[in-house]
Tab-separated table of C-alpha atoms and ligand atoms in Angstrom:
chain	number	residue	atom	x	y	z
A	1	MET	CA	51.398	79.551	97.567
A	2	LYS	CA	51.075	75.698	97.261
A	3	ARG	CA	53.968	73.998	99.099
A	4	ASP	CA	52.949	70.408	99.336
A	5	ARG	CA	55.442	68.724	97.472
A	6	SER	CA	58.452	70.934	99.326
A	7	ARG	CA	56.990	69.847	102.924
A	8	ALA	CA	57.021	66.280	101.596
A	9	ILE	CA	60.238	66.041	100.399
A	10	LEU	CA	61.555	67.823	103.910
A	11	LYS	CA	59.913	65.202	105.755
A	12	ALA	CA	61.534	62.273	103.762
A	13	ASN	CA	64.971	63.836	104.152
A	14	CYS	CA	64.367	64.166	107.735
A	15	ARG	CA	64.844	60.613	107.936
A	16	TYR	CA	68.578	60.547	106.838
A	17	ILE	CA	69.679	63.815	107.241
A	18	PRO	CA	69.787	65.721	110.752
A	19	GLY	CA	67.123	68.332	110.221
A	20	GLY	CA	66.408	67.470	106.868
A	21	VAL	CA	68.778	69.941	105.189
A	22	VAL	CA	72.636	69.586	104.483
A	23	SER	CA	74.942	72.612	105.210
A	24	VAL	CA	72.650	73.394	108.294
A	25	ASN	CA	72.073	77.470	107.705
A	26	ARG	CA	70.156	76.869	104.532
A	27	ALA	CA	67.235	75.787	106.799
A	28	ALA	CA	64.567	78.389	106.105
A	29	LYS	CA	60.903	79.196	106.641
A	30	PRO	CA	59.085	79.005	104.582
A	31	GLU	CA	60.317	75.714	103.861
A	32	ILE	CA	60.959	75.453	100.043
A	33	VAL	CA	62.367	73.024	97.910
A	34	PHE	CA	64.054	74.293	94.516
A	35	VAL	CA	63.918	72.381	91.504
A	36	ARG	CA	65.572	74.730	89.017
A	37	GLY	CA	67.163	77.731	88.316
A	38	ARG	CA	67.660	79.758	85.348
A	39	GLY	CA	69.028	83.364	84.775
A	40	ALA	CA	67.335	85.441	87.528
A	41	TYR	CA	64.493	82.799	88.207
A	42	LEU	CA	64.254	79.777	90.544
A	43	TRP	CA	61.386	77.254	90.448
A	44	ASP	CA	60.256	75.025	93.287
A	45	ALA	CA	58.903	71.725	93.539
A	46	ASP	CA	55.536	72.557	93.354
A	47	GLY	CA	55.861	74.539	90.182
A	48	ASN	CA	56.024	78.245	91.925
A	49	ARG	CA	58.478	80.780	90.214
A	50	TYR	CA	60.595	83.373	91.840
A	51	ILE	CA	62.612	86.128	91.239
A	52	ASP	CA	65.765	85.114	92.938
A	53	TYR	CA	67.710	87.528	94.988
A	54	HIS	CA	69.534	85.080	97.517
A	55	ALA	CA	71.782	83.759	94.341
A	56	ALA	CA	72.346	80.794	96.993
A	57	PHE	CA	74.291	83.100	99.450
A	58	ALA	CA	76.003	85.276	96.816
A	59	PRO	CA	77.907	83.079	94.076
A	60	HIS	CA	75.189	83.338	90.922
A	61	PHE	CA	76.762	86.771	89.881
A	62	LEU	CA	75.727	85.879	86.153
A	63	GLY	CA	72.578	84.359	87.210
A	64	HIS	CA	71.768	80.547	87.196
A	65	ASN	CA	73.361	78.198	84.482
A	66	ASP	CA	74.695	80.927	82.539
A	67	PRO	CA	74.663	79.656	79.126
A	68	TYR	CA	78.537	80.617	78.520
A	69	VAL	CA	79.464	78.919	81.727
A	70	SER	CA	77.255	75.950	81.202
A	71	GLU	CA	78.804	75.191	77.817
A	72	ALA	CA	82.306	75.459	79.038
A	73	VAL	CA	81.487	73.013	81.539
A	74	ALA	CA	79.509	70.608	78.960
A	75	ARG	CA	82.856	70.719	76.857
A	76	VAL	CA	84.873	69.326	79.514
A	77	LEU	CA	82.647	66.347	80.011
A	78	ALA	CA	82.419	65.723	76.200
A	79	ARG	CA	86.006	66.002	75.742
A	80	GLU	CA	86.495	63.332	78.825
A	81	GLU	CA	88.613	65.817	80.818
A	82	SER	CA	88.914	64.119	84.243
A	83	LEU	CA	90.750	64.683	87.726
A	84	TYR	CA	94.226	63.311	87.155
A	85	GLY	CA	95.828	64.525	90.722
A	86	SER	CA	99.135	64.078	89.226
A	87	GLY	CA	101.133	67.511	87.864
A	88	THR	CA	99.601	70.245	86.596
A	89	THR	CA	96.720	71.183	84.061
A	90	GLU	CA	96.647	74.022	81.368
A	91	ALA	CA	93.364	74.898	82.378
A	92	GLU	CA	94.547	75.700	86.171
A	93	GLY	CA	97.480	77.774	84.655
A	94	ARG	CA	94.944	79.413	82.592
A	95	LEU	CA	92.855	80.390	85.510
A	96	ALA	CA	95.648	81.234	87.650
A	97	GLU	CA	96.815	83.955	85.026
A	98	LEU	CA	93.317	85.275	84.430
A	99	ILE	CA	93.180	86.020	88.480
A	100	CYS	CA	96.589	87.469	88.465
A	101	ARG	CA	96.066	89.995	85.399
A	102	ALA	CA	92.836	90.987	87.135
A	103	ALA	CA	94.003	91.807	90.913
A	104	PRO	CA	96.220	94.190	91.537
A	105	SER	CA	98.037	92.597	94.499
A	106	VAL	CA	97.906	89.046	93.445
A	107	GLU	CA	100.739	87.879	91.940
A	108	SER	CA	100.384	83.977	92.221
A	109	VAL	CA	97.322	81.892	93.465
A	110	GLN	CA	96.523	78.205	94.843
A	111	LEU	CA	92.757	77.077	93.969
A	112	LEU	CA	90.937	75.270	96.675
A	113	ASN	CA	87.151	73.986	96.580
A	114	SER	CA	85.539	76.569	99.261
A	115	GLY	CA	85.993	79.928	101.099
A	116	SER	CA	86.711	78.356	104.444
A	117	GLU	CA	89.184	76.314	103.053
A	118	ALA	CA	90.981	79.229	101.371
A	119	THR	CA	90.643	81.384	104.929
A	120	TYR	CA	91.896	78.210	106.958
A	121	GLN	CA	95.138	78.250	104.438
A	122	ALA	CA	95.476	81.898	104.411
A	123	ILE	CA	95.384	82.015	108.267
A	124	ARG	CA	98.092	79.014	108.675
A	125	LEU	CA	100.093	80.622	105.809
A	126	ALA	CA	100.373	84.080	107.604
A	127	ARG	CA	101.397	82.245	110.846
A	128	ALA	CA	104.062	80.417	108.830
A	129	ILE	CA	105.611	83.704	107.509
A	130	THR	CA	105.474	85.320	110.945
A	131	GLY	CA	106.053	83.026	113.326
A	132	ARG	CA	103.278	84.200	115.505
A	133	GLU	CA	99.930	82.927	116.102
A	134	HIS	CA	97.176	85.244	117.194
A	135	ILE	CA	94.971	86.585	114.583
A	136	ILE	CA	92.352	89.501	114.771
A	137	VAL	CA	88.960	89.170	113.015
A	138	ILE	CA	86.177	91.512	112.855
A	139	GLN	CA	82.659	91.338	114.718
A	140	GLY	CA	80.109	91.065	112.276
A	141	GLY	CA	82.491	89.441	109.519
A	142	TYR	CA	81.954	85.786	108.541
A	143	ASN	CA	85.083	84.035	107.322
A	144	GLY	CA	83.975	80.336	107.419
A	145	TRP	CA	83.344	77.464	109.728
A	146	HIS	CA	87.050	76.616	111.168
A	147	ASN	CA	87.691	76.608	114.727
A	148	GLU	CA	89.325	80.197	114.637
A	149	VAL	CA	87.076	82.417	112.382
A	150	SER	CA	83.707	80.810	113.252
A	151	CYS	CA	83.256	82.986	116.202
A	152	ASN	CA	81.238	86.385	116.128
A	153	VAL	CA	78.971	87.379	113.174
A	154	MET	CA	75.393	88.090	114.426
A	155	THR	CA	76.036	87.708	117.999
A	156	PRO	CA	73.197	89.214	120.110
A	157	ILE	CA	74.172	92.360	122.386
A	158	GLU	CA	73.182	90.502	125.512
A	159	THR	CA	75.954	88.135	124.908
A	160	LEU	CA	78.478	90.877	123.579
A	161	GLY	CA	78.143	93.739	125.812
A	162	PRO	CA	78.189	97.310	124.329
A	163	ARG	CA	80.292	98.688	122.162
A	164	VAL	CA	83.981	98.871	123.353
A	165	SER	CA	86.798	100.666	121.751
A	166	PRO	CA	89.679	100.591	121.907
A	167	GLY	CA	89.324	96.814	123.069
A	168	GLU	CA	88.281	93.287	121.777
A	169	TYR	CA	85.018	91.532	122.353
A	170	PRO	CA	84.742	87.870	123.636
A	171	TYR	CA	84.885	84.857	121.401
A	172	ALA	CA	81.084	84.635	121.323
A	173	GLY	CA	81.162	81.219	119.446
A	174	MET	CA	79.267	79.973	116.533
A	175	SER	CA	80.035	76.261	117.152
A	176	ALA	CA	80.284	74.040	120.105
A	177	GLY	CA	83.722	71.877	119.775
A	178	VAL	CA	86.128	74.696	119.514
A	179	PRO	CA	89.599	74.041	121.773
A	180	GLU	CA	89.797	76.728	124.337
A	181	SER	CA	93.483	76.986	123.044
A	182	HIS	CA	92.322	78.148	119.810
A	183	LYS	CA	89.765	80.781	121.299
A	184	LYS	CA	92.729	82.292	122.976
A	185	LEU	CA	94.311	83.192	119.931
A	186	VAL	CA	91.450	84.864	118.399
A	187	HIS	CA	90.709	88.582	118.830
A	188	VAL	CA	87.573	90.145	117.995
A	189	VAL	CA	87.270	93.819	116.949
A	190	ASN	CA	84.752	96.118	115.757
A	191	PHE	CA	84.878	97.213	112.093
A	192	ASN	CA	85.734	100.399	111.290
A	193	ASP	CA	87.688	100.732	114.518
A	194	LEU	CA	91.742	101.164	114.101
A	195	ASP	CA	92.273	102.159	117.915
A	196	SER	CA	91.098	98.484	118.746
A	197	VAL	CA	93.538	96.900	116.125
A	198	GLU	CA	96.106	99.169	117.939
A	199	PHE	CA	95.032	97.878	121.475
A	200	VAL	CA	95.480	94.121	120.378
A	201	CYS	CA	98.686	94.671	118.483
A	202	ARG	CA	100.580	96.494	121.759
A	203	ARG	CA	99.490	93.255	123.919
A	204	GLN	CA	99.861	90.364	121.499
A	205	PRO	CA	102.002	89.358	118.626
A	206	VAL	CA	99.723	89.212	115.579
A	207	ALA	CA	100.216	87.038	112.622
A	208	ALA	CA	97.271	88.242	110.604
A	209	LEU	CA	94.114	90.503	110.519
A	210	ILE	CA	91.342	88.957	108.445
A	211	THR	CA	88.324	91.014	106.964
A	212	GLU	CA	85.817	91.305	104.332
A	213	PRO	CA	86.577	94.728	103.051
A	214	VAL	CA	82.901	95.469	103.219
A	215	LEU	CA	80.951	93.264	105.489
A	216	GLN	CA	78.188	91.625	103.267
A	217	ASN	CA	77.086	88.759	105.868
A	218	ILE	CA	75.265	91.393	107.900
A	219	GLY	CA	73.862	93.348	104.896
A	220	ILE	CA	76.143	95.854	103.580
A	221	LEU	CA	78.623	97.292	106.068
A	222	LYS	CA	81.163	99.759	104.199
A	223	PRO	CA	84.378	100.669	105.533
A	224	LYS	CA	84.630	104.429	106.424
A	225	ALA	CA	87.381	106.663	104.295
A	226	GLY	CA	90.726	105.577	105.414
A	227	TYR	CA	89.748	102.450	107.338
A	228	LEU	CA	91.174	100.065	105.179
A	229	ALA	CA	94.494	102.087	104.079
A	230	GLY	CA	94.929	102.448	108.177
A	231	LEU	CA	94.652	98.598	108.285
A	232	ARG	CA	97.482	98.447	105.472
A	233	GLN	CA	99.793	100.758	107.716
A	234	MET	CA	99.182	99.314	110.841
A	235	ALA	CA	99.752	95.525	109.274
A	236	ASP	CA	103.364	97.353	108.045
A	237	GLN	CA	103.975	98.829	111.398
A	238	HIS	CA	103.088	95.817	113.707
A	239	GLY	CA	104.532	93.182	111.172
A	240	PHE	CA	101.038	91.314	110.614
A	241	LEU	CA	99.933	90.302	107.112
A	242	LEU	CA	96.645	91.613	105.923
A	243	ILE	CA	94.505	89.382	104.493
A	244	PHE	CA	91.134	90.576	102.583
A	245	ASP	CA	88.318	88.017	102.566
A	246	GLU	CA	86.868	88.654	99.402
A	247	VAL	CA	84.631	85.418	98.901
A	248	LYS	CA	81.878	87.792	98.571
A	249	THR	CA	83.097	91.003	97.174
A	250	GLY	CA	85.639	89.508	94.824
A	251	PHE	CA	84.427	89.348	91.108
A	252	ARG	CA	81.146	90.724	92.170
A	253	HIS	CA	82.280	94.162	92.232
A	254	ALA	CA	85.149	94.256	89.897
A	255	PRO	CA	87.359	91.509	88.239
A	256	GLY	CA	90.064	92.681	90.892
A	257	GLY	CA	87.891	92.666	93.993
A	258	TYR	CA	87.101	95.208	96.420
A	259	ALA	CA	90.718	95.605	96.625
A	260	ALA	CA	90.801	97.146	93.195
A	261	ILE	CA	88.014	99.743	94.014
A	262	CYS	CA	89.539	100.972	97.295
A	263	GLY	CA	93.006	100.851	96.377
A	264	VAL	CA	94.372	98.842	99.239
A	265	ASN	CA	96.829	96.088	98.619
A	266	PRO	CA	96.648	93.292	101.017
A	267	ASP	CA	99.220	90.969	101.447
A	268	LEU	CA	96.836	87.781	101.006
A	269	THR	CA	93.598	87.783	99.147
A	270	VAL	CA	90.785	84.876	99.405
A	271	TYR	CA	88.174	84.768	96.304
A	272	GLY	CA	85.165	82.254	96.239
A	273	LYS	CA	81.436	82.253	95.232
A	274	ALA	CA	80.963	84.448	92.276
A	275	VAL	CA	84.745	83.671	90.605
A	276	ALA	CA	83.161	80.506	89.554
A	277	ASN	CA	79.256	81.353	88.936
A	278	GLY	CA	77.987	78.531	91.446
A	279	TYR	CA	80.623	75.827	90.941
A	280	PRO	CA	82.759	75.199	93.927
A	281	LEU	CA	85.798	76.716	93.474
A	282	ALA	CA	87.870	79.180	95.665
A	283	VAL	CA	91.305	81.205	95.436
A	284	LEU	CA	94.032	81.820	97.679
A	285	GLY	CA	96.385	84.653	96.292
A	286	GLY	CA	98.894	87.378	97.159
A	287	ARG	CA	102.483	88.470	96.819
A	288	ARG	CA	104.879	85.854	95.297
A	289	GLU	CA	107.123	86.159	98.066
A	290	TRP	CA	104.359	84.676	100.430
A	291	MET	CA	102.749	82.174	98.519
A	292	GLU	CA	106.322	80.778	97.909
A	293	TYR	CA	105.956	79.352	101.482
A	294	PHE	CA	103.816	76.191	99.905
A	295	VAL	CA	107.227	75.073	98.346
A	296	HIS	CA	109.582	76.819	100.768
A	297	PRO	CA	113.086	75.011	100.320
A	298	ASP	CA	113.142	74.283	104.461
A	299	PRO	CA	110.790	71.960	105.154
A	300	SER	CA	110.316	73.455	108.507
A	301	ARG	CA	108.710	76.278	107.156
A	302	ARG	CA	106.786	74.787	104.262
A	303	VAL	CA	103.265	74.970	104.696
A	304	LEU	CA	101.225	71.943	103.572
A	305	LEU	CA	98.442	72.642	100.791
A	306	ALA	CA	96.819	69.369	99.495
A	307	GLY	CA	93.389	68.644	97.950
A	308	THR	CA	92.032	65.759	96.250
A	309	TYR	CA	89.684	68.023	94.324
A	310	ASN	CA	91.333	71.156	94.103
A	311	ALA	CA	91.069	72.515	90.432
A	312	HIS	CA	88.684	70.133	89.462
A	313	PRO	CA	88.376	70.451	85.690
A	314	VAL	CA	84.736	71.057	85.996
A	315	PRO	CA	84.747	74.178	88.426
A	316	THR	CA	88.128	75.449	86.624
A	317	ALA	CA	86.475	75.648	83.287
A	318	ALA	CA	83.157	77.439	84.866
A	319	ALA	CA	85.828	79.773	86.577
A	320	ILE	CA	87.340	80.467	83.254
A	321	ALA	CA	84.267	81.007	81.364
A	322	THR	CA	83.079	83.254	84.184
A	323	ILE	CA	85.847	85.539	84.357
A	324	GLU	CA	85.929	85.959	80.175
A	325	ARG	CA	82.259	86.593	80.663
A	326	LEU	CA	83.120	89.381	83.317
A	327	THR	CA	85.633	91.027	81.431
A	328	GLU	CA	83.834	91.417	78.017
A	329	ASN	CA	83.164	94.371	76.265
A	330	GLY	CA	84.563	96.423	78.686
A	331	GLY	CA	82.897	95.151	81.544
A	332	GLU	CA	79.218	95.771	80.503
A	333	VAL	CA	77.963	93.322	83.207
A	334	TYR	CA	79.190	95.715	86.077
A	335	ARG	CA	77.366	98.557	84.212
A	336	HIS	CA	74.100	96.673	83.719
A	337	VAL	CA	73.921	95.764	87.552
A	338	GLU	CA	75.049	99.002	88.815
A	339	SER	CA	71.964	100.309	86.676
A	340	LEU	CA	69.708	97.952	88.287
A	341	GLY	CA	71.290	98.609	91.558
A	342	GLN	CA	70.516	102.310	91.068
A	343	ARG	CA	66.780	101.148	89.919
A	344	ILE	CA	66.253	99.443	93.121
A	345	GLU	CA	67.653	101.678	95.721
A	346	GLU	CA	65.809	104.762	94.095
A	347	GLY	CA	62.276	102.530	94.134
A	348	ILE	CA	62.792	101.221	97.350
A	349	HIS	CA	63.335	105.024	98.875
A	350	GLY	CA	60.441	106.214	97.261
A	351	ILE	CA	58.191	103.530	98.702
A	352	LEU	CA	59.366	104.196	101.872
A	353	ARG	CA	59.108	107.736	101.890
A	354	ALA	CA	55.431	107.398	100.492
A	355	ALA	CA	54.802	105.110	103.398
A	356	GLY	CA	56.151	107.603	105.761
A	357	LEU	CA	58.532	104.892	106.707
A	358	THR	CA	62.043	105.231	108.047
A	359	GLY	CA	64.691	103.009	106.173
A	360	LEU	CA	67.423	103.050	103.367
A	361	VAL	CA	68.994	100.657	100.923
A	362	ALA	CA	72.889	100.222	101.515
A	363	ARG	CA	74.384	99.055	98.592
A	364	GLN	CA	77.614	98.259	96.983
A	365	GLY	CA	76.973	97.664	92.918
A	366	SER	CA	74.757	94.479	92.601
A	367	ALA	CA	74.603	93.731	96.484
A	368	PHE	CA	72.177	95.372	98.870
A	369	CYS	CA	70.490	95.177	102.039
A	370	ILE	CA	67.434	97.220	103.257
A	371	TYR	CA	67.827	98.693	106.860
A	372	PHE	CA	65.016	100.428	108.687
A	373	MET	CA	67.218	102.890	110.046
A	374	ASP	CA	67.874	106.549	109.567
A	375	HIS	CA	71.601	106.236	108.738
A	376	GLU	CA	73.464	103.504	106.988
A	377	PRO	CA	74.584	101.472	109.733
A	378	VAL	CA	78.650	101.506	110.773
A	379	ASP	CA	78.907	98.292	112.779
A	380	TRP	CA	77.290	95.578	114.092
A	381	HIS	CA	76.425	97.060	117.551
A	382	ASP	CA	74.598	100.004	115.382
A	383	ILE	CA	72.588	97.391	113.625
A	384	ALA	CA	71.679	95.461	116.532
A	385	ALA	CA	70.594	98.580	118.450
A	386	ASN	CA	68.524	99.722	115.529
A	387	HIS	CA	67.473	97.746	112.984
A	388	PRO	CA	64.018	96.033	113.705
A	389	PHE	CA	64.745	92.322	112.873
A	390	ALA	CA	61.077	91.182	113.080
A	391	LEU	CA	60.122	93.531	110.351
A	392	ASP	CA	63.114	92.930	108.164
A	393	GLU	CA	62.081	89.099	108.307
A	394	ALA	CA	58.226	89.674	107.982
A	395	LEU	CA	59.055	91.635	104.955
A	396	ARG	CA	61.052	88.736	103.409
A	397	ARG	CA	58.307	86.349	104.148
A	398	GLU	CA	55.779	88.633	102.262
A	399	MET	CA	58.123	89.136	99.404
A	400	ILE	CA	58.616	85.168	99.275
A	401	GLU	CA	54.635	84.957	99.187
A	402	ARG	CA	54.867	87.458	95.945
A	403	GLY	CA	57.237	85.406	94.282
A	404	ILE	CA	60.595	87.555	95.185
A	405	TYR	CA	63.158	85.184	96.510
A	406	ALA	CA	65.461	86.704	99.480
A	407	PHE	CA	66.987	84.492	102.285
A	408	PRO	CA	64.482	84.984	105.118
A	409	LEU	CA	66.974	85.861	107.731
A	410	ALA	CA	66.999	89.690	108.657
A	411	THR	CA	70.378	91.584	107.182
A	412	LYS	CA	70.965	88.827	104.904
A	413	GLN	CA	72.558	90.358	101.781
A	414	TRP	CA	70.269	90.756	98.453
A	415	SER	CA	72.217	89.875	95.340
A	416	ILE	CA	71.006	91.557	91.964
A	417	SER	CA	72.771	89.154	88.933
A	418	ALA	CA	73.649	89.809	85.462
A	419	ALA	CA	70.345	88.124	84.132
A	420	HIS	CA	68.179	90.493	86.129
A	421	THR	CA	66.150	92.973	83.929
A	422	ALA	CA	64.478	96.442	84.383
A	423	ALA	CA	60.872	94.348	84.251
A	424	ASP	CA	62.553	92.103	86.808
A	425	VAL	CA	63.264	95.195	89.233
A	426	ASP	CA	59.936	96.833	88.654
A	427	ALA	CA	58.091	93.788	89.672
A	428	THR	CA	60.053	93.276	92.483
A	429	LEU	CA	59.323	97.209	93.650
A	430	GLU	CA	55.646	96.535	92.868
A	431	ALA	CA	55.915	93.299	95.471
A	432	PHE	CA	57.752	95.214	97.738
A	433	GLU	CA	55.242	97.754	98.104
A	434	GLU	CA	52.547	95.573	99.080
A	435	ALA	CA	54.635	93.220	101.362
A	436	LEU	CA	55.748	96.408	103.307
A	437	ALA	CA	52.167	97.210	104.124
A	438	ALA	CA	51.549	93.586	105.149
A	439	ALA	CA	54.828	93.093	107.085
A	440	GLY	CA	54.354	96.316	108.839
A	441	ALA	CA	51.132	94.864	110.408
A	442	ALA	CA	52.517	91.361	110.864
A	443	ALA	CA	55.180	92.920	112.731
A	444	ALA	CA	52.994	94.893	114.742
A	445	ARG	CA	50.985	91.928	115.563
A	446	ALA	CA	54.241	89.957	116.817
B	1	LIG	C1	83.069	86.432	103.361
B	1	LIG	C2	83.186	84.527	103.491
B	1	LIG	N1	84.294	84.273	103.801
B	1	LIG	C3	84.352	82.973	103.694
B	1	LIG	C4	83.133	82.185	103.795
B	1	LIG	C5	83.159	80.746	103.506
B	1	LIG	O1	83.156	80.350	102.009
B	1	LIG	P1	82.414	78.662	102.068
B	1	LIG	O2	80.922	78.615	102.496
B	1	LIG	O3	82.493	78.353	100.584
B	1	LIG	O4	83.253	77.932	103.000
B	1	LIG	C6	81.642	82.865	103.027
B	1	LIG	C7	80.409	81.882	102.878
B	1	LIG	O5	79.532	82.537	103.109
B	1	LIG	C8	81.776	84.370	103.031
B	1	LIG	O6	80.656	85.001	102.695
């Protein structure tokens, strides 16, 4: 594929942006500059078209520039609605009500701009409520960029050491500049491992455990039966708050998030991404009694929450329109993406079998990942030990050359949107068959 224009733009941007790309996790090879997105498709600066499964790290659940959402945004601008920064608005009240009605454990919400802000506030709120400082996070989970949580996602096993249970892993660190005093308060345990949570709780007074209910930053890693209910029980027993980070799972899997699917009620929940279909909005919600700490009558117990852009009318309108679309026709969108998910899963399994290769699709509704393993992974150690990363990345690059865009980093989630069609899936499967053969050869050469 021709990429001259993309390369020229990146080169020019390097003059004023370190590395040439903002949000450094977006830097990817091949270096492609996208200029347009509609529905399931992206176009780059050189005019190449791609079927998109990256969805900008997952928010575009309805597809790019969904017309219903775009119209809602256009109406806000046409009516000259603005950001007022004083008092409330009808729109923020309407959005809050829609979210509380959708999510069984959410009685009250605050609106923020990004998932990281919302997880930051969730942890601070839990500390204020419990009067404790230690938190538990999950190996292989991603909860944002701030000090407490930017610790362990795809940490190499050489750094982590072997799987331990019960026990905790060192704070491996994804960023320089995190104070040692912060690291001491963070305890990283394995997903699907209740014994390690117990291990930490016996040694430290824990304020909160934060977890994605399905780990979706290392592909698709599902909770074992009883694991999330076990976390709920331990939270009640040890007095910590259970925080579900549903930034990826919320609204993509059900309007009430994964909590509505698994039937476990966390104390606090964070949403982002799919809630506004690509516009910058995040939500922190939970039991009313906890959320009231933001307006606690005792100033020494009150938690500060402030943000110039919180509930900006554009993303707020986008979120309202998104939730309306997700809930119309009895949740037709979810049935559509599930049928496409099944189609791609069956197709990939058939191609892998025909090629005599070990591998499978791990899938939760519209989100999936291909692992070249003989079983669905149970935790990060399982993936790190058994999944061939070089083959995964070679496959993604070969797919991109055939007009199918999944982010070219091993184990990153593939996201189907409501705008994808059966024909898109069939074109993807055709490309997959060719790409697999080409990637196998490339990985073998490497
Ligand atoms: C599960 C999860 N939590 C939190 C975040 C942080 O969200 P944001 O990038 O909007 O700050 C992400 C981002 O990928 C995420 O996947």
